[in-house]
Coordinates of N, CA and C in Angstrom, one line a residue:
M1 N -62.0 -34.7 -39.6 CA -61.0 -33.9 -40.1 C -60.2 -34.7 -41.2
K2 N -60.0 -36.0 -41.0 CA -59.3 -36.8 -42.0 C -60.0 -36.8 -43.3
K3 N -61.4 -36.9 -43.2 CA -62.2 -37.0 -44.5 C -62.0 -35.7 -45.3
I4 N -62.0 -34.5 -44.6 CA -61.8 -33.3 -45.3 C -60.4 -33.2 -45.9
A5 N -59.4 -33.6 -45.2 CA -58.1 -33.6 -45.8 C -58.0 -34.5 -47.0
T6 N -58.6 -35.7 -46.9 CA -58.6 -36.6 -48.0 C -59.3 -36.1 -49.2
A7 N -60.4 -35.5 -49.0 CA -61.2 -34.9 -50.0 C -60.5 -33.7 -50.7
I8 N -59.8 -32.9 -49.9 CA -59.0 -31.8 -50.5 C -57.8 -32.4 -51.3
L9 N -57.2 -33.4 -50.8 CA -56.1 -34.0 -51.6 C -56.6 -34.6 -52.9
I10 N -57.7 -35.3 -52.9 CA -58.3 -35.9 -54.1 C -58.6 -34.7 -55.1
L11 N -59.3 -33.7 -54.6 CA -59.7 -32.6 -55.4 C -58.4 -31.9 -56.0
F12 N -57.4 -31.7 -55.2 CA -56.2 -31.1 -55.7 C -55.5 -31.9 -56.8
T13 N -55.5 -33.3 -56.6 CA -54.9 -34.2 -57.6 C -55.7 -34.1 -58.9
L14 N -57.0 -34.1 -58.8 CA -57.8 -34.0 -60.0 C -57.6 -32.7 -60.8
I15 N -57.5 -31.6 -60.0 CA -57.3 -30.3 -60.7 C -56.0 -30.3 -61.4
I16 N -54.9 -30.8 -60.8 CA -53.6 -30.8 -61.4 C -53.6 -31.7 -62.6
S17 N -54.2 -32.9 -62.5 CA -54.1 -33.8 -63.7 C -55.0 -33.3 -64.8
C18 N -56.1 -32.7 -64.6 CA -57.0 -32.2 -65.6 C -56.4 -31.0 -66.3
N19 N -55.6 -30.2 -65.6 CA -55.1 -29.0 -66.1 C -53.7 -29.1 -66.7
H20 N -53.2 -30.4 -66.7 CA -51.8 -30.6 -67.2 C -51.9 -30.3 -68.7
P21 N -50.9 -29.5 -69.2 CA -51.0 -29.0 -70.6 C -50.7 -30.1 -71.6
E22 N -50.0 -31.1 -71.3 CA -49.6 -32.1 -72.3 C -50.2 -33.4 -72.1
N23 N -50.6 -34.0 -73.2 CA -51.0 -35.4 -73.2 C -49.9 -36.2 -73.8
K24 N -49.2 -37.1 -73.1 CA -48.0 -37.8 -73.5 C -48.3 -38.6 -74.8
K25 N -49.4 -39.2 -74.9 CA -49.7 -40.0 -76.2 C -49.7 -39.0 -77.4
D26 N -50.3 -37.9 -77.2 CA -50.3 -36.9 -78.3 C -48.9 -36.5 -78.7
N27 N -48.1 -36.3 -77.7 CA -46.7 -35.9 -77.9 C -46.0 -37.0 -78.8
Y28 N -46.1 -38.3 -78.5 CA -45.5 -39.3 -79.2 C -46.1 -39.5 -80.6
D29 N -47.4 -39.3 -80.7 CA -48.0 -39.4 -82.0 C -47.5 -38.2 -82.9
S30 N -47.4 -37.1 -82.3 CA -46.8 -35.9 -83.0 C -45.4 -36.2 -83.4
L31 N -44.6 -36.8 -82.6 CA -43.2 -37.1 -82.9 C -43.2 -38.1 -84.1
K32 N -44.1 -39.1 -84.0 CA -44.2 -40.1 -85.1 C -44.5 -39.4 -86.4
Q33 N -45.4 -38.4 -86.4 CA -45.8 -37.7 -87.6 C -44.6 -36.9 -88.1
K34 N -43.8 -36.3 -87.2 CA -42.7 -35.5 -87.6 C -41.5 -36.3 -88.3
I35 N -41.4 -37.5 -87.9 CA -40.2 -38.3 -88.4 C -40.5 -39.0 -89.8
I36 N -41.8 -39.0 -90.2 CA -42.1 -39.6 -91.5 C -41.4 -38.8 -92.6
G37 N -40.8 -39.6 -93.5 CA -40.1 -38.9 -94.6 C -38.8 -39.5 -94.9
K38 N -38.0 -38.8 -95.8 CA -36.7 -39.3 -96.2 C -35.6 -38.5 -95.4
W39 N -34.6 -39.2 -94.9 CA -33.6 -38.5 -94.1 C -32.2 -38.9 -94.7
G40 N -31.3 -38.0 -94.6 CA -29.9 -38.3 -95.0 C -28.9 -37.5 -94.3
G41 N -27.7 -37.6 -94.7 CA -26.6 -36.9 -94.1 C -26.5 -35.4 -94.5
E42 N -25.4 -34.8 -94.2 CA -25.3 -33.3 -94.6 C -25.5 -33.0 -96.1
E43 N -25.1 -34.0 -96.9 CA -25.3 -33.9 -98.4 C -26.7 -34.0 -98.8
R44 N -27.6 -34.3 -97.9 CA -29.1 -34.5 -98.1 C -29.4 -35.6 -99.1
V45 N -28.6 -36.6 -99.1 CA -28.9 -37.8 -100.0 C -29.6 -38.8 -99.1
P46 N -30.9 -39.2 -99.5 CA -31.7 -40.0 -98.6 C -31.0 -41.4 -98.4
G47 N -31.0 -41.8 -97.1 CA -30.5 -43.1 -96.8 C -31.4 -43.8 -95.8
L48 N -32.3 -43.0 -95.2 CA -33.2 -43.6 -94.2 C -34.6 -43.1 -94.6
Y49 N -35.5 -44.1 -94.7 CA -36.9 -43.8 -95.2 C -37.8 -44.3 -94.0
I50 N -38.6 -43.3 -93.5 CA -39.5 -43.7 -92.4 C -41.0 -43.4 -92.9
S51 N -41.8 -44.5 -92.8 CA -43.2 -44.3 -93.1 C -44.0 -44.4 -91.8
T52 N -45.3 -44.5 -91.9 CA -46.1 -44.5 -90.7 C -45.9 -45.7 -89.8
N53 N -45.5 -46.8 -90.4 CA -45.3 -48.0 -89.6 C -44.0 -48.8 -89.8
S54 N -43.1 -48.3 -90.7 CA -41.9 -49.0 -90.9 C -40.8 -48.1 -91.3
V55 N -39.6 -48.6 -91.1 CA -38.4 -47.8 -91.4 C -37.5 -48.7 -92.3
Y56 N -36.8 -48.0 -93.2 CA -35.9 -48.7 -94.2 C -34.6 -47.9 -94.3
S57 N -33.5 -48.5 -94.2 CA -32.2 -47.9 -94.5 C -31.6 -48.6 -95.7
T58 N -30.9 -47.8 -96.5 CA -30.2 -48.4 -97.7 C -29.2 -49.4 -97.3
T59 N -28.8 -49.5 -96.1 CA -27.8 -50.5 -95.7 C -28.5 -51.8 -95.1
W60 N -29.9 -51.8 -95.1 CA -30.6 -53.0 -94.6 C -31.2 -53.7 -95.8
K61 N -31.4 -55.0 -95.5 CA -32.0 -55.9 -96.6 C -33.5 -55.6 -96.8
D62 N -34.2 -55.4 -95.7 CA -35.7 -55.2 -95.7 C -36.1 -54.0 -94.9
S63 N -37.3 -53.5 -95.1 CA -37.9 -52.5 -94.2 C -38.3 -53.2 -92.9
C64 N -38.3 -52.5 -91.8 CA -38.7 -53.1 -90.5 C -39.7 -52.3 -89.8
P65 N -40.6 -52.9 -89.0 CA -41.5 -52.1 -88.2 C -40.7 -51.4 -87.0
Y66 N -41.3 -50.2 -86.6 CA -40.7 -49.5 -85.5 C -41.8 -49.1 -84.6
F67 N -41.4 -48.7 -83.4 CA -42.3 -48.1 -82.4 C -41.6 -47.3 -81.4
F68 N -42.3 -46.5 -80.6 CA -41.7 -45.7 -79.6 C -42.2 -46.2 -78.2
I69 N -41.3 -46.1 -77.3 CA -41.6 -46.2 -75.9 C -41.2 -44.9 -75.3
K70 N -42.1 -44.1 -74.9 CA -41.9 -42.7 -74.6 C -41.2 -42.1 -75.8
D71 N -40.1 -41.4 -75.7 CA -39.4 -40.8 -76.8 C -38.3 -41.7 -77.4
T72 N -38.2 -42.9 -77.0 CA -37.1 -43.8 -77.4 C -37.6 -44.6 -78.6
F73 N -36.9 -44.6 -79.7 CA -37.2 -45.2 -81.0 C -36.6 -46.6 -81.0
F74 N -37.5 -47.6 -81.3 CA -37.1 -49.0 -81.4 C -37.4 -49.6 -82.8
V75 N -36.5 -50.4 -83.3 CA -36.8 -51.1 -84.5 C -36.8 -52.6 -84.3
K76 N -37.8 -53.3 -84.9 CA -37.9 -54.7 -84.8 C -37.3 -55.3 -86.1
F77 N -36.1 -55.7 -86.0 CA -35.4 -56.4 -87.2 C -36.0 -57.8 -87.3
T78 N -36.2 -58.3 -88.5 CA -36.8 -59.6 -88.8 C -35.9 -60.7 -88.3
D79 N -34.6 -60.6 -88.2 CA -33.8 -61.7 -87.7 C -33.5 -61.7 -86.2
R80 N -34.2 -60.8 -85.5 CA -34.0 -60.8 -84.0 C -35.3 -61.0 -83.3
D81 N -35.2 -61.6 -82.1 CA -36.4 -61.8 -81.3 C -36.9 -60.6 -80.6
T82 N -36.0 -59.6 -80.3 CA -36.3 -58.4 -79.5 C -36.1 -57.2 -80.4
A83 N -36.7 -56.1 -80.0 CA -36.5 -54.9 -80.7 C -35.2 -54.2 -80.3
T84 N -34.6 -53.5 -81.2 CA -33.4 -52.8 -80.9 C -33.6 -51.3 -80.7
P85 N -33.2 -50.8 -79.5 CA -33.4 -49.4 -79.2 C -32.3 -48.6 -80.0
F86 N -32.8 -47.5 -80.7 CA -31.9 -46.6 -81.4 C -31.5 -45.4 -80.5
G87 N -32.4 -45.1 -79.6 CA -32.2 -43.9 -78.7 C -33.3 -43.0 -78.6
K88 N -33.2 -42.0 -77.8 CA -34.2 -40.9 -77.7 C -34.2 -40.1 -78.9
M89 N -35.3 -39.9 -79.5 CA -35.4 -39.2 -80.8 C -36.2 -37.9 -80.6
S90 N -35.7 -36.9 -81.4 CA -36.4 -35.6 -81.5 C -36.3 -35.0 -82.9
V91 N -37.1 -34.1 -83.2 CA -37.1 -33.4 -84.5 C -37.2 -31.9 -84.2
N92 N -36.2 -31.2 -84.8 CA -36.3 -29.7 -84.8 C -36.2 -29.2 -86.2
K93 N -37.3 -28.7 -86.7 CA -37.4 -28.3 -88.1 C -37.1 -29.4 -89.0
D94 N -36.0 -29.4 -89.7 CA -35.6 -30.4 -90.7 C -34.4 -31.3 -90.2
T95 N -34.2 -31.3 -88.9 CA -33.1 -32.1 -88.3 C -33.7 -33.1 -87.4
L96 N -33.3 -34.4 -87.6 CA -33.7 -35.5 -86.8 C -32.5 -35.9 -85.9
T97 N -32.7 -36.0 -84.6 CA -31.6 -36.2 -83.7 C -32.0 -37.4 -82.8
W98 N -31.1 -38.3 -82.6 CA -31.3 -39.3 -81.6 C -30.0 -39.5 -80.8
V99 N -30.2 -39.8 -79.5 CA -29.1 -40.0 -78.6 C -29.2 -41.4 -78.1
D100 N -28.1 -42.1 -78.3 CA -28.0 -43.5 -77.9 C -27.7 -43.7 -76.4
R101 N -27.6 -44.9 -76.0 CA -27.4 -45.2 -74.6 C -26.1 -44.6 -74.0
E102 N -25.1 -44.5 -74.9 CA -23.8 -43.9 -74.5 C -23.8 -42.4 -74.5
G103 N -24.9 -41.8 -75.0 CA -24.9 -40.4 -75.1 C -24.5 -39.8 -76.4
M104 N -24.2 -40.7 -77.3 CA -23.7 -40.2 -78.7 C -24.9 -39.7 -79.5
K105 N -24.8 -38.5 -80.0 CA -25.8 -37.9 -80.8 C -25.6 -38.2 -82.3
T106 N -26.7 -38.6 -83.0 CA -26.7 -38.8 -84.4 C -27.7 -37.9 -85.0
F107 N -27.3 -37.3 -86.1 CA -28.1 -36.3 -86.8 C -28.5 -36.8 -88.2
A108 N -29.7 -36.6 -88.6 CA -30.1 -36.8 -90.0 C -30.9 -35.6 -90.5
Y109 N -30.9 -35.3 -91.7 CA -31.5 -34.1 -92.3 C -32.5 -34.5 -93.3
R110 N -33.7 -33.8 -93.2 CA -34.8 -34.1 -94.1 C -34.4 -33.9 -95.6
C111 N -34.7 -34.8 -96.4 CA -34.4 -34.8 -97.9 C -35.7 -34.6 -98.6
Q112 N -35.6 -33.9 -99.8 CA -36.8 -33.7 -100.6 C -37.2 -34.9 -101.4

């Protein structure tokens, strides 16, 4: 009886995992594609430039590599040993939003 219950449990787990509609890696790759471009404030003046592997702000000396852990955006500044988390990031149409650790939302708008 235990073998049947174990087999059913394994089968059930496989069915759920195979039918899960989202692949997390695809979601973050998709988010990475969505953030590429020029971003600015409400006046739409570019101040943040995001490429496929680096980010540059007009207030920084150099461009820096970035990466995601889940949906949290990290920047590796050249003068620091560890990466700096900027917060959970999302894109809705032409608006980039990130929420920092304190819950403060920052918005940027896509520039042409």
